[in-house]
mmCIF file of C-alpha atoms and ligand atoms in Angstrom:
data_model
loop_
_atom_site.group_PDB
_atom_site.id
_atom_site.type_symbol
_atom_site.label_atom_id
_atom_site.label_comp_id
_atom_site.label_asym_id
_atom_site.label_seq_id
_atom_site.Cartn_x
_atom_site.Cartn_y
_atom_site.Cartn_z
ATOM 1 C CA UNK A 1017 -52.513 -80.426 61.427
ATOM 2 C CA UNK A 1018 -52.145 -78.636 58.086
ATOM 3 C CA UNK A 1019 -48.427 -78.103 58.511
ATOM 4 C CA UNK A 1020 -46.945 -81.600 57.572
ATOM 5 C CA UNK A 1021 -43.185 -80.626 57.854
ATOM 6 C CA UNK A 1022 -41.339 -83.114 59.962
ATOM 7 C CA UNK A 1023 -39.249 -81.939 62.760
ATOM 8 C CA UNK A 1024 -35.969 -83.442 64.451
ATOM 9 C CA UNK A 1025 -36.308 -83.403 68.122
ATOM 10 C CA UNK A 1026 -33.816 -83.745 71.006
ATOM 11 C CA UNK A 1027 -34.564 -84.294 74.719
ATOM 12 C CA UNK A 1028 -31.786 -83.716 77.129
ATOM 13 C CA UNK A 1029 -32.724 -85.369 80.341
ATOM 14 C CA UNK A 1030 -34.815 -88.058 78.475
ATOM 15 C CA UNK A 1031 -34.410 -90.594 81.267
ATOM 16 C CA UNK A 1032 -35.657 -88.271 83.919
ATOM 17 C CA UNK A 1033 -39.044 -87.839 85.552
ATOM 18 C CA UNK A 1034 -39.880 -84.925 83.301
ATOM 19 C CA UNK A 1035 -38.125 -86.320 80.285
ATOM 20 C CA UNK A 1036 -40.187 -89.583 80.364
ATOM 21 C CA UNK A 1037 -43.406 -87.515 80.423
ATOM 22 C CA UNK A 1038 -42.209 -85.472 77.524
ATOM 23 C CA UNK A 1039 -41.755 -88.556 75.461
ATOM 24 C CA UNK A 1040 -45.279 -89.701 76.472
ATOM 25 C CA UNK A 1041 -46.786 -86.504 75.105
ATOM 26 C CA UNK A 1042 -44.779 -86.522 72.011
ATOM 27 C CA UNK A 1043 -46.131 -90.091 71.255
ATOM 28 C CA UNK A 1044 -49.490 -88.284 70.921
ATOM 29 C CA UNK A 1045 -48.186 -86.704 67.699
ATOM 30 C CA UNK A 1046 -48.820 -83.078 68.355
ATOM 31 C CA UNK A 1047 -46.630 -82.526 65.471
ATOM 32 C CA UNK A 1048 -44.713 -84.777 63.000
ATOM 33 C CA UNK A 1049 -41.172 -86.014 64.209
ATOM 34 C CA UNK A 1050 -38.576 -87.188 61.829
ATOM 35 C CA UNK A 1051 -35.454 -87.939 64.121
ATOM 36 C CA UNK A 1052 -35.757 -88.235 67.909
ATOM 37 C CA UNK A 1053 -32.537 -87.806 69.789
ATOM 38 C CA UNK A 1054 -32.634 -88.990 73.403
ATOM 39 C CA UNK A 1055 -29.832 -87.439 75.555
ATOM 40 C CA UNK A 1056 -28.786 -88.030 79.300
ATOM 41 C CA UNK A 1057 -25.536 -88.187 81.313
ATOM 42 C CA UNK A 1058 -22.954 -90.934 80.890
ATOM 43 C CA UNK A 1059 -24.814 -92.956 83.450
ATOM 44 C CA UNK A 1060 -27.747 -93.722 81.239
ATOM 45 C CA UNK A 1061 -26.147 -93.632 77.877
ATOM 46 C CA UNK A 1062 -26.615 -96.827 75.950
ATOM 47 C CA UNK A 1063 -30.002 -97.422 77.583
ATOM 48 C CA UNK A 1064 -32.686 -98.410 75.022
ATOM 49 C CA UNK A 1065 -36.218 -96.573 75.292
ATOM 50 C CA UNK A 1066 -39.097 -97.440 73.188
ATOM 51 C CA UNK A 1067 -40.820 -94.565 71.283
ATOM 52 C CA UNK A 1068 -43.814 -95.052 68.902
ATOM 53 C CA UNK A 1069 -42.986 -98.764 68.684
ATOM 54 C CA UNK A 1070 -39.332 -98.100 67.735
ATOM 55 C CA UNK A 1071 -36.197 -98.575 69.974
ATOM 56 C CA UNK A 1072 -34.128 -95.494 70.645
ATOM 57 C CA UNK A 1073 -30.656 -95.661 72.203
ATOM 58 C CA UNK A 1074 -29.963 -92.935 74.814
ATOM 59 C CA UNK A 1075 -26.744 -90.915 74.150
ATOM 60 C CA UNK A 1076 -24.537 -88.693 76.355
ATOM 61 C CA UNK A 1077 -25.433 -85.140 75.966
ATOM 62 C CA UNK A 1078 -22.476 -83.076 74.621
ATOM 63 C CA UNK A 1079 -21.915 -79.801 72.801
ATOM 64 C CA UNK A 1080 -22.040 -81.737 69.437
ATOM 65 C CA UNK A 1081 -25.518 -83.390 70.190
ATOM 66 C CA UNK A 1082 -27.581 -80.817 68.365
ATOM 67 C CA UNK A 1083 -26.467 -81.219 64.722
ATOM 68 C CA UNK A 1084 -29.712 -80.941 62.506
ATOM 69 C CA UNK A 1085 -31.928 -80.619 65.609
ATOM 70 C CA UNK A 1086 -34.937 -78.248 65.116
ATOM 71 C CA UNK A 1087 -36.478 -78.365 68.577
ATOM 72 C CA UNK A 1088 -34.442 -79.317 71.908
ATOM 73 C CA UNK A 1089 -36.306 -79.959 75.109
ATOM 74 C CA UNK A 1090 -33.899 -79.391 78.167
ATOM 75 C CA UNK A 1091 -35.006 -81.039 81.516
ATOM 76 C CA UNK A 1092 -31.595 -82.012 83.121
ATOM 77 C CA UNK A 1093 -31.000 -79.351 85.662
ATOM 78 C CA UNK A 1094 -30.154 -75.738 85.393
ATOM 79 C CA UNK A 1095 -26.263 -76.143 85.057
ATOM 80 C CA UNK A 1096 -26.674 -78.416 82.116
ATOM 81 C CA UNK A 1097 -28.953 -76.012 80.495
ATOM 82 C CA UNK A 1098 -26.526 -73.117 81.068
ATOM 83 C CA UNK A 1099 -23.794 -75.078 79.424
ATOM 84 C CA UNK A 1100 -25.518 -76.923 76.525
ATOM 85 C CA UNK A 1101 -28.671 -74.623 75.638
ATOM 86 C CA UNK A 1102 -26.367 -71.994 73.921
ATOM 87 C CA UNK A 1103 -24.570 -74.952 71.901
ATOM 88 C CA UNK A 1104 -27.972 -76.141 70.738
ATOM 89 C CA UNK A 1105 -28.903 -72.588 69.661
ATOM 90 C CA UNK A 1106 -25.707 -72.218 67.812
ATOM 91 C CA UNK A 1107 -26.574 -75.369 65.842
ATOM 92 C CA UNK A 1108 -29.805 -73.727 64.818
ATOM 93 C CA UNK A 1109 -32.121 -75.461 67.316
ATOM 94 C CA UNK A 1110 -34.749 -73.801 69.341
ATOM 95 C CA UNK A 1111 -34.686 -74.633 72.959
ATOM 96 C CA UNK A 1112 -37.458 -75.181 75.225
ATOM 97 C CA UNK A 1113 -35.937 -75.117 78.653
ATOM 98 C CA UNK A 1114 -37.628 -76.628 81.739
ATOM 99 C CA UNK A 1115 -34.966 -75.337 84.335
ATOM 100 C CA UNK A 1116 -34.857 -72.139 86.008
ATOM 101 C CA UNK A 1117 -31.501 -71.060 84.270
ATOM 102 C CA UNK A 1118 -33.054 -68.565 81.799
ATOM 103 C CA UNK A 1119 -36.536 -67.802 83.037
ATOM 104 C CA UNK A 1120 -35.923 -64.278 84.177
ATOM 105 C CA UNK A 1121 -33.609 -63.267 81.306
ATOM 106 C CA UNK A 1122 -35.236 -60.329 79.528
ATOM 107 C CA UNK A 1123 -34.553 -61.890 76.053
ATOM 108 C CA UNK A 1124 -36.235 -65.185 77.006
ATOM 109 C CA UNK A 1125 -39.980 -65.597 76.745
ATOM 110 C CA UNK A 1126 -41.460 -67.350 79.721
ATOM 111 C CA UNK A 1127 -44.393 -69.045 78.458
ATOM 112 C CA UNK A 1128 -47.661 -70.602 79.616
ATOM 113 C CA UNK A 1129 -49.747 -70.836 76.381
ATOM 114 C CA UNK A 1130 -53.102 -70.096 77.897
ATOM 115 C CA UNK A 1131 -51.728 -66.932 79.466
ATOM 116 C CA UNK A 1132 -49.079 -65.368 77.209
ATOM 117 C CA UNK A 1133 -48.740 -67.324 74.035
ATOM 118 C CA UNK A 1134 -48.030 -64.026 72.036
ATOM 119 C CA UNK A 1135 -44.729 -63.437 73.947
ATOM 120 C CA UNK A 1136 -43.350 -66.297 71.855
ATOM 121 C CA UNK A 1137 -43.163 -63.960 68.918
ATOM 122 C CA UNK A 1138 -40.058 -62.211 69.930
ATOM 123 C CA UNK A 1139 -38.046 -65.397 70.911
ATOM 124 C CA UNK A 1140 -34.130 -65.472 70.160
ATOM 125 C CA UNK A 1141 -33.741 -69.180 70.295
ATOM 126 C CA UNK A 1142 -34.341 -70.039 73.975
ATOM 127 C CA UNK A 1143 -37.894 -70.196 75.495
ATOM 128 C CA UNK A 1144 -38.467 -70.967 79.085
ATOM 129 C CA UNK A 1145 -40.997 -73.108 80.879
ATOM 130 C CA UNK A 1146 -41.974 -71.718 84.248
ATOM 131 C CA UNK A 1147 -41.765 -73.315 87.496
ATOM 132 C CA UNK A 1148 -44.499 -75.927 88.125
ATOM 133 C CA UNK A 1149 -46.180 -74.098 90.913
ATOM 134 C CA UNK A 1150 -46.157 -70.873 88.879
ATOM 135 C CA UNK A 1151 -47.766 -72.578 85.790
ATOM 136 C CA UNK A 1152 -50.862 -73.815 87.640
ATOM 137 C CA UNK A 1153 -51.440 -70.575 89.551
ATOM 138 C CA UNK A 1154 -51.193 -68.356 86.527
ATOM 139 C CA UNK A 1155 -53.599 -70.419 84.598
ATOM 140 C CA UNK A 1156 -56.121 -69.907 87.385
ATOM 141 C CA UNK A 1157 -55.351 -66.309 87.765
ATOM 142 C CA UNK A 1158 -55.568 -65.435 84.145
ATOM 143 C CA UNK A 1159 -59.423 -65.198 83.797
ATOM 144 C CA UNK A 1160 -59.571 -63.410 87.174
ATOM 145 C CA UNK A 1161 -56.970 -60.732 85.803
ATOM 146 C CA UNK A 1162 -58.872 -60.305 82.555
ATOM 147 C CA UNK A 1163 -62.385 -59.922 84.082
ATOM 148 C CA UNK A 1164 -61.786 -58.097 87.476
ATOM 149 C CA UNK A 1165 -58.289 -57.094 87.568
ATOM 150 C CA UNK A 1166 -55.667 -58.367 90.100
ATOM 151 C CA UNK A 1167 -54.332 -56.394 93.132
ATOM 152 C CA UNK A 1168 -52.659 -58.937 95.439
ATOM 153 C CA UNK A 1169 -52.059 -62.679 95.553
ATOM 154 C CA UNK A 1170 -50.980 -64.637 98.855
ATOM 155 C CA UNK A 1171 -50.286 -68.279 98.045
ATOM 156 C CA UNK A 1172 -49.415 -71.307 100.140
ATOM 157 C CA UNK A 1173 -48.303 -74.602 98.407
ATOM 158 C CA UNK A 1174 -48.615 -78.219 99.097
ATOM 159 C CA UNK A 1175 -46.021 -79.807 96.762
ATOM 160 C CA UNK A 1176 -45.476 -83.311 95.599
ATOM 161 C CA UNK A 1177 -42.043 -84.882 95.767
ATOM 162 C CA UNK A 1178 -41.987 -85.843 92.029
ATOM 163 C CA UNK A 1179 -41.112 -82.207 91.394
ATOM 164 C CA UNK A 1180 -37.680 -82.865 93.042
ATOM 165 C CA UNK A 1181 -37.004 -85.832 90.680
ATOM 166 C CA UNK A 1182 -36.924 -89.581 90.554
ATOM 167 C CA UNK A 1183 -34.515 -89.633 93.589
ATOM 168 C CA UNK A 1184 -36.996 -87.787 95.850
ATOM 169 C CA UNK A 1185 -39.806 -90.184 94.919
ATOM 170 C CA UNK A 1186 -37.761 -93.186 95.984
ATOM 171 C CA UNK A 1187 -36.736 -91.400 99.113
ATOM 172 C CA UNK A 1188 -40.537 -91.106 100.093
ATOM 173 C CA UNK A 1189 -41.038 -94.681 99.215
ATOM 174 C CA UNK A 1190 -38.282 -95.893 101.201
ATOM 175 C CA UNK A 1191 -38.854 -93.711 104.239
ATOM 176 C CA UNK A 1192 -42.543 -94.790 104.339
ATOM 177 C CA UNK A 1193 -41.445 -98.521 104.422
ATOM 178 C CA UNK A 1194 -38.835 -97.685 107.073
ATOM 179 C CA UNK A 1195 -41.472 -95.902 109.204
ATOM 180 C CA UNK A 1196 -43.956 -98.651 108.874
ATOM 181 C CA UNK A 1197 -41.215 -101.202 109.839
ATOM 182 C CA UNK A 1198 -40.399 -99.243 113.018
ATOM 183 C CA UNK A 1199 -36.946 -98.398 111.484
ATOM 184 C CA UNK A 1200 -35.187 -95.122 111.544
ATOM 185 C CA UNK A 1201 -35.885 -92.978 108.422
ATOM 186 C CA UNK A 1202 -32.948 -92.356 106.084
ATOM 187 C CA UNK A 1203 -32.906 -88.824 104.532
ATOM 188 C CA UNK A 1204 -30.311 -87.800 101.859
ATOM 189 C CA UNK A 1205 -32.284 -85.862 99.203
ATOM 190 C CA UNK A 1206 -35.030 -83.611 100.645
ATOM 191 C CA UNK A 1207 -35.541 -80.657 101.231
ATOM 192 C CA UNK A 1208 -32.710 -79.926 98.819
ATOM 193 C CA UNK A 1209 -29.987 -82.358 97.710
ATOM 194 C CA UNK A 1210 -27.239 -79.855 97.797
ATOM 195 C CA UNK A 1211 -28.077 -78.229 101.042
ATOM 196 C CA UNK A 1212 -26.386 -79.056 104.441
ATOM 197 C CA UNK A 1213 -29.311 -80.768 106.369
ATOM 198 C CA UNK A 1214 -31.845 -83.369 105.225
ATOM 199 C CA UNK A 1215 -35.144 -84.071 106.924
ATOM 200 C CA UNK A 1216 -37.509 -87.061 106.348
ATOM 201 C CA UNK A 1217 -40.448 -86.271 104.057
ATOM 202 C CA UNK A 1218 -42.535 -89.316 104.961
ATOM 203 C CA UNK A 1219 -45.321 -88.508 107.437
ATOM 204 C CA UNK A 1220 -43.979 -85.007 107.496
ATOM 205 C CA UNK A 1221 -44.232 -81.472 105.971
ATOM 206 C CA UNK A 1222 -41.254 -79.469 105.110
ATOM 207 C CA UNK A 1223 -41.396 -75.619 104.732
ATOM 208 C CA UNK A 1224 -38.311 -75.419 102.381
ATOM 209 C CA UNK A 1225 -38.326 -76.053 98.614
ATOM 210 C CA UNK A 1226 -35.043 -74.974 97.017
ATOM 211 C CA UNK A 1227 -32.336 -72.921 98.780
ATOM 212 C CA UNK A 1228 -32.964 -70.014 101.199
ATOM 213 C CA UNK A 1229 -32.092 -66.403 100.078
ATOM 214 C CA UNK A 1230 -31.002 -63.562 102.252
ATOM 215 C CA UNK A 1231 -34.586 -62.205 102.593
ATOM 216 C CA UNK A 1232 -35.884 -65.298 104.125
ATOM 217 C CA UNK A 1233 -37.780 -66.551 101.147
ATOM 218 C CA UNK A 1234 -36.709 -69.741 99.417
ATOM 219 C CA UNK A 1235 -35.790 -69.728 95.793
ATOM 220 C CA UNK A 1236 -39.029 -71.612 94.969
ATOM 221 C CA UNK A 1237 -41.031 -68.945 96.618
ATOM 222 C CA UNK A 1238 -39.245 -66.240 94.741
ATOM 223 C CA UNK A 1239 -39.730 -68.119 91.456
ATOM 224 C CA UNK A 1240 -43.395 -68.236 91.885
ATOM 225 C CA UNK A 1241 -43.346 -64.475 92.828
ATOM 226 C CA UNK A 1242 -41.144 -63.117 90.070
ATOM 227 C CA UNK A 1243 -42.311 -65.418 87.329
ATOM 228 C CA UNK A 1244 -45.986 -64.555 87.794
ATOM 229 C CA UNK A 1245 -45.174 -60.916 87.375
ATOM 230 C CA UNK A 1246 -43.327 -61.598 84.189
ATOM 231 C CA UNK A 1247 -45.897 -64.006 82.750
ATOM 232 C CA UNK A 1248 -48.824 -61.943 83.591
ATOM 233 C CA UNK A 1249 -47.202 -58.604 82.521
ATOM 234 C CA UNK A 1250 -48.005 -57.230 86.109
ATOM 235 C CA UNK A 1251 -44.610 -55.887 87.337
ATOM 236 C CA UNK A 1252 -46.455 -54.056 90.272
ATOM 237 C CA UNK A 1253 -48.470 -56.960 91.572
ATOM 238 C CA UNK A 1254 -48.387 -57.562 95.311
ATOM 239 C CA UNK A 1255 -47.400 -61.219 95.556
ATOM 240 C CA UNK A 1256 -46.066 -63.368 98.305
ATOM 241 C CA UNK A 1257 -45.540 -67.243 98.448
ATOM 242 C CA UNK A 1258 -44.907 -69.944 101.018
ATOM 243 C CA UNK A 1259 -43.742 -73.260 99.493
ATOM 244 C CA UNK A 1260 -44.181 -76.465 101.436
ATOM 245 C CA UNK A 1261 -43.397 -80.118 100.516
ATOM 246 C CA UNK A 1262 -45.802 -82.933 101.553
ATOM 247 C CA UNK A 1263 -45.459 -86.646 101.390
ATOM 248 C CA UNK A 1264 -47.495 -86.571 98.155
ATOM 249 C CA UNK A 1265 -46.249 -88.483 95.082
ATOM 250 C CA UNK A 1266 -47.760 -86.279 92.238
ATOM 251 C CA UNK A 1267 -49.714 -83.108 91.768
ATOM 252 C CA UNK A 1268 -49.081 -79.774 93.706
ATOM 253 C CA UNK A 1269 -51.930 -78.045 95.484
ATOM 254 C CA UNK A 1270 -52.104 -74.361 96.307
ATOM 255 C CA UNK A 1271 -54.250 -72.316 98.536
ATOM 256 C CA UNK A 1272 -54.605 -68.941 96.831
ATOM 257 C CA UNK A 1273 -55.999 -65.637 98.262
ATOM 258 C CA UNK A 1274 -56.627 -62.978 95.688
ATOM 259 C CA UNK A 1275 -57.676 -59.379 96.032
ATOM 260 C CA UNK A 1276 -59.522 -58.188 92.962
ATOM 261 C CA UNK A 1277 -59.126 -54.822 91.184
ATOM 262 C CA UNK A 1278 -62.820 -54.106 92.066
ATOM 263 C CA UNK A 1279 -65.151 -54.486 95.005
ATOM 264 C CA UNK A 1280 -68.570 -56.242 95.229
ATOM 265 C CA UNK A 1281 -67.880 -59.285 92.913
ATOM 266 C CA UNK A 1282 -70.300 -62.062 93.691
ATOM 267 C CA UNK A 1283 -69.241 -65.698 94.266
ATOM 268 C CA UNK A 1284 -71.326 -66.751 91.316
ATOM 269 C CA UNK A 1285 -69.792 -64.149 89.074
ATOM 270 C CA UNK A 1286 -66.362 -65.280 90.216
ATOM 271 C CA UNK A 1287 -67.077 -68.930 89.604
ATOM 272 C CA UNK A 1288 -68.442 -68.183 86.263
ATOM 273 C CA UNK A 1289 -65.226 -66.381 85.295
ATOM 274 C CA UNK A 1290 -63.033 -69.252 86.466
ATOM 275 C CA UNK A 1291 -65.141 -71.819 84.723
ATOM 276 C CA UNK A 1292 -64.574 -70.197 81.302
ATOM 277 C CA UNK A 1293 -60.843 -69.973 81.680
ATOM 278 C CA UNK A 1294 -58.743 -71.842 79.204
ATOM 279 C CA UNK A 1295 -57.204 -74.970 80.626
ATOM 280 C CA UNK A 1296 -59.253 -74.822 83.727
ATOM 281 C CA UNK A 1297 -61.706 -77.349 85.120
ATOM 282 C CA UNK A 1298 -63.995 -76.062 87.987
ATOM 283 C CA UNK A 1299 -64.637 -78.893 90.580
ATOM 284 C CA UNK A 1300 -66.459 -76.881 93.373
ATOM 285 C CA UNK A 1301 -69.661 -78.090 95.239
ATOM 286 C CA UNK A 1302 -69.454 -78.341 98.951
ATOM 287 C CA UNK A 1303 -73.044 -79.925 99.025
ATOM 288 C CA UNK A 1304 -71.481 -82.984 97.362
ATOM 289 C CA UNK A 1305 -67.909 -82.524 98.836
ATOM 290 C CA UNK A 1306 -66.728 -81.888 95.231
ATOM 291 C CA UNK A 1307 -63.115 -80.438 95.026
ATOM 292 C CA UNK A 1308 -59.947 -81.363 93.369
ATOM 293 C CA UNK A 1309 -56.987 -83.309 95.160
ATOM 294 C CA UNK A 1310 -53.609 -84.494 94.072
ATOM 295 C CA UNK A 1311 -54.854 -88.052 93.303
ATOM 296 C CA UNK A 1312 -57.861 -86.761 91.294
ATOM 297 C CA UNK A 1313 -55.695 -84.532 89.240
ATOM 298 C CA UNK A 1314 -52.972 -87.021 88.460
ATOM 299 C CA UNK A 1315 -52.084 -87.611 84.924
ATOM 300 C CA UNK A 1316 -54.384 -84.885 83.689
ATOM 301 C CA UNK A 1317 -53.464 -81.975 81.532
ATOM 302 C CA UNK A 1318 -55.843 -79.379 83.121
ATOM 303 C CA UNK A 1319 -55.645 -77.191 86.094
ATOM 304 C CA UNK A 1320 -58.447 -78.077 88.694
ATOM 305 C CA UNK A 1321 -60.148 -75.353 90.919
ATOM 306 C CA UNK A 1322 -62.326 -75.678 93.853
ATOM 307 C CA UNK A 1323 -63.182 -74.315 97.295
ATOM 308 C CA UNK A 1324 -64.047 -70.902 95.968
ATOM 309 C CA UNK A 1325 -65.176 -68.437 98.781
ATOM 310 C CA UNK A 1326 -65.526 -64.853 99.198
ATOM 311 C CA UNK A 1327 -63.383 -63.489 102.117
ATOM 312 C CA UNK A 1328 -65.691 -62.453 104.955
ATOM 313 C CA UNK A 1329 -63.777 -59.352 105.864
ATOM 314 C CA UNK A 1330 -62.459 -58.027 102.611
ATOM 315 C CA UNK A 1331 -65.013 -57.058 99.759
ATOM 316 C CA UNK A 1332 -62.498 -57.837 97.036
ATOM 317 C CA UNK A 1333 -60.958 -60.877 98.519
ATOM 318 C CA UNK A 1334 -61.386 -64.377 97.266
ATOM 319 C CA UNK A 1335 -59.998 -67.794 98.357
ATOM 320 C CA UNK A 1336 -59.461 -70.780 95.958
ATOM 321 C CA UNK A 1337 -57.769 -74.218 95.804
ATOM 322 C CA UNK A 1338 -55.702 -75.006 92.825
ATOM 323 C CA UNK A 1339 -54.483 -78.372 91.928
ATOM 324 C CA UNK A 1340 -52.611 -79.723 88.972
ATOM 325 C CA UNK A 1341 -50.145 -82.550 87.995
ATOM 326 C CA UNK A 1342 -46.808 -80.937 88.361
ATOM 327 C CA UNK A 1343 -45.104 -83.295 85.888
ATOM 328 C CA UNK A 1344 -47.817 -82.852 83.364
ATOM 329 C CA UNK A 1345 -49.107 -79.215 83.013
ATOM 330 C CA UNK A 1346 -46.228 -78.094 85.560
ATOM 331 C CA UNK A 1347 -43.551 -79.489 83.309
ATOM 332 C CA UNK A 1348 -43.835 -81.791 80.235
ATOM 333 C CA UNK A 1349 -47.155 -80.915 78.869
ATOM 334 C CA UNK A 1350 -46.463 -77.120 79.039
ATOM 335 C CA UNK A 1351 -43.256 -77.588 77.187
ATOM 336 C CA UNK A 1352 -44.948 -79.823 74.581
ATOM 337 C CA UNK A 1353 -47.713 -77.199 74.214
ATOM 338 C CA UNK A 1354 -44.991 -74.510 73.727
ATOM 339 C CA UNK A 1355 -43.307 -76.526 71.011
ATOM 340 C CA UNK A 1356 -46.667 -77.137 69.318
ATOM 341 C CA UNK A 1357 -47.320 -73.458 69.339
ATOM 342 C CA UNK A 1358 -44.026 -72.634 67.814
ATOM 343 C CA UNK A 1359 -44.739 -75.240 64.965
ATOM 344 C CA UNK A 1360 -48.390 -74.072 64.560
ATOM 345 C CA UNK A 1361 -47.165 -70.278 64.296
ATOM 346 C CA UNK A 1362 -44.194 -71.118 61.928
ATOM 347 C CA UNK A 1363 -41.749 -69.891 64.548
ATOM 348 C CA UNK A 1364 -39.503 -72.958 64.175
HETATM 349 P P1 NAP B 2172 -34.647 -86.446 87.355
HETATM 350 O O1 NAP B 2172 -35.635 -87.353 87.318
HETATM 351 O O2 NAP B 2172 -33.541 -86.591 88.556
HETATM 352 O O3 NAP B 2172 -33.841 -86.615 85.962
HETATM 353 C C1 NAP B 2172 -32.630 -85.943 85.670
HETATM 354 C C2 NAP B 2172 -32.348 -86.190 84.144
HETATM 355 O O4 NAP B 2172 -31.182 -85.288 83.839
HETATM 356 C C3 NAP B 2172 -31.858 -87.492 83.904
HETATM 357 O O5 NAP B 2172 -32.391 -87.805 82.396
HETATM 358 C C4 NAP B 2172 -30.362 -87.366 83.962
HETATM 359 O O6 NAP B 2172 -29.785 -88.572 83.128
HETATM 360 C C5 NAP B 2172 -30.209 -86.092 83.205
HETATM 361 N N1 NAP B 2172 -28.810 -85.594 83.694
HETATM 362 C C6 NAP B 2172 -28.339 -85.556 84.864
HETATM 363 N N2 NAP B 2172 -27.063 -85.048 84.766
HETATM 364 C C7 NAP B 2172 -26.874 -84.852 83.522
HETATM 365 C C8 NAP B 2172 -25.664 -84.484 82.737
HETATM 366 N N3 NAP B 2172 -24.462 -84.061 83.400
HETATM 367 N N4 NAP B 2172 -25.688 -84.372 81.429
HETATM 368 C C9 NAP B 2172 -26.855 -84.587 80.668
HETATM 369 N N5 NAP B 2172 -28.026 -85.147 81.423
HETATM 370 C C10 NAP B 2172 -27.931 -85.168 82.749
HETATM 371 O O7 NAP B 2172 -35.157 -84.887 87.431
HETATM 372 P P2 NAP B 2172 -36.401 -84.261 86.853
HETATM 373 O O8 NAP B 2172 -37.441 -84.364 87.768
HETATM 374 O O9 NAP B 2172 -36.751 -85.021 85.423
HETATM 375 O O10 NAP B 2172 -36.069 -82.829 86.528
HETATM 376 C C11 NAP B 2172 -34.943 -82.524 85.699
HETATM 377 C C12 NAP B 2172 -34.911 -80.940 85.647
HETATM 378 O O11 NAP B 2172 -36.026 -80.412 85.156
HETATM 379 C C13 NAP B 2172 -34.708 -80.340 87.058
HETATM 380 O O12 NAP B 2172 -33.452 -80.242 87.509
HETATM 381 C C14 NAP B 2172 -35.369 -79.053 86.894
HETATM 382 O O13 NAP B 2172 -34.341 -78.064 86.475
HETATM 383 C C15 NAP B 2172 -36.358 -79.214 85.822
HETATM 384 N N6 NAP B 2172 -37.727 -79.341 86.312
HETATM 385 C C16 NAP B 2172 -38.575 -78.296 86.117
HETATM 386 C C17 NAP B 2172 -40.035 -78.355 86.631
HETATM 387 C C18 NAP B 2172 -40.729 -77.339 86.428
HETATM 388 O O14 NAP B 2172 -41.148 -76.659 87.393
HETATM 389 N N7 NAP B 2172 -41.075 -76.945 85.329
HETATM 390 C C19 NAP B 2172 -40.309 -79.466 87.235
HETATM 391 C C20 NAP B 2172 -39.395 -80.590 87.534
HETATM 392 C C21 NAP B 2172 -38.183 -80.392 87.030
HETATM 393 P P3 NAP B 2172 -29.292 -89.935 83.838
HETATM 394 O O15 NAP B 2172 -30.244 -90.852 83.586
HETATM 395 O O16 NAP B 2172 -28.038 -90.198 82.932
HETATM 396 O O17 NAP B 2172 -28.919 -89.466 85.147
HETATM 397 N N1 12T B 2173 -36.711 -77.088 93.246
HETATM 398 O O1 12T B 2173 -37.922 -75.983 87.864
HETATM 399 O O2 12T B 2173 -37.746 -79.171 94.022
HETATM 400 O O3 12T B 2173 -37.420 -74.356 89.232
HETATM 401 O O4 12T B 2173 -39.973 -79.386 93.497
HETATM 402 C C1 12T B 2173 -39.024 -77.389 89.916
HETATM 403 C C2 12T B 2173 -39.280 -78.093 91.022
HETATM 404 C C3 12T B 2173 -37.175 -76.340 91.116
HETATM 405 C C4 12T B 2173 -37.812 -75.556 88.941
HETATM 406 C C5 12T B 2173 -38.832 -79.079 93.349
HETATM 407 C C6 12T B 2173 -37.518 -77.218 92.128
HETATM 408 C C7 12T B 2173 -37.996 -76.514 90.025
HETATM 409 C C8 12T B 2173 -38.518 -78.123 92.072
#
């Protein structure tokens, strides 16, 4: 990289599922780091984490944690971002926020670099990383939008427990063990830690991710719908989502139905367009049973697409299956890509 300036970086939520992955991608040196400040709650303060061969002691995140920081990654939940991101900005840092706190604010760019990198130009200190399920879908939709136009999207998700944090991952492991031992499964975290009821996720499927809203959709579903319109600059797109949690550890899968802006597109033309999309790997061959799965996508940075079919009744309708690692492209890798783009374009 030509720009050899070194940056001071903070990670709020460094000990969490997403924070640990951000560390992993920063170790690949997308840009030069001078100081790295790892922040968490009181609980993990004092823990020692190794980064690029050096020990770094985790500190409690407070309003004063951001002195001299250039880039601050936030991944500790929405309420912590609401409280501390403005403090980081006051100290001159640029915030890349992984929570839903600021995503729909008009002043906050909501960025997937393959789709709308240019929206970074008018940032005011806070940049939002979209929801994991939104990110992988818009990467797949981008080449379709550009080549054929988009009229309507209907998506159903098959989401991994890792999206709900380390506690949810542990809950799946424990319940699986309990079930196999013939014991009663204990449920305390999913579908939503703070909601009234909890259901087992092991050997199950839960049609609730995040809280319900008055209109019957969950917040996760509404995030997918609203964030997609904002990122793709398609305020009038018809879009509906159903979000379901499965007993899968990592990687979200999505069954997506799209209606194109034109009729008569062939399957071959549609596949060609998908295969040229940035950040997309086409894995699609029924004759060899080739299609992406959560396990095949794990730890990879790309969005994988397969099962492309033309609808049998609607001449502008196509079906596709979209899989990506929700902690990688869905969270940590996308935030590191955003920071790298800020550095590259002298926006820090
Ligand atoms: P996690 O594994 O539960 O980790 C939570 C992290 O936040 C830990 O580092 C924890 O520190 C820290 N934390 C908790 N309370 C804190 C406080 N009061 N002050 C400072 N730090 C605190 O969760 P995760 O899966 O990494 O997710 C973290 C957040 O990222 C989520 O709440 C969500 O907002 C966001 N997220 C976004 C996406 C996406 O779609 N892009 C995906 C997943 C998560 P301790 O070790 O001290 O507890
Ligand atoms: N409820 O960043 O539970 O908006 O999988 C990401 C993942 C919210 C978010 C999950 C969630 C977000 C989940």
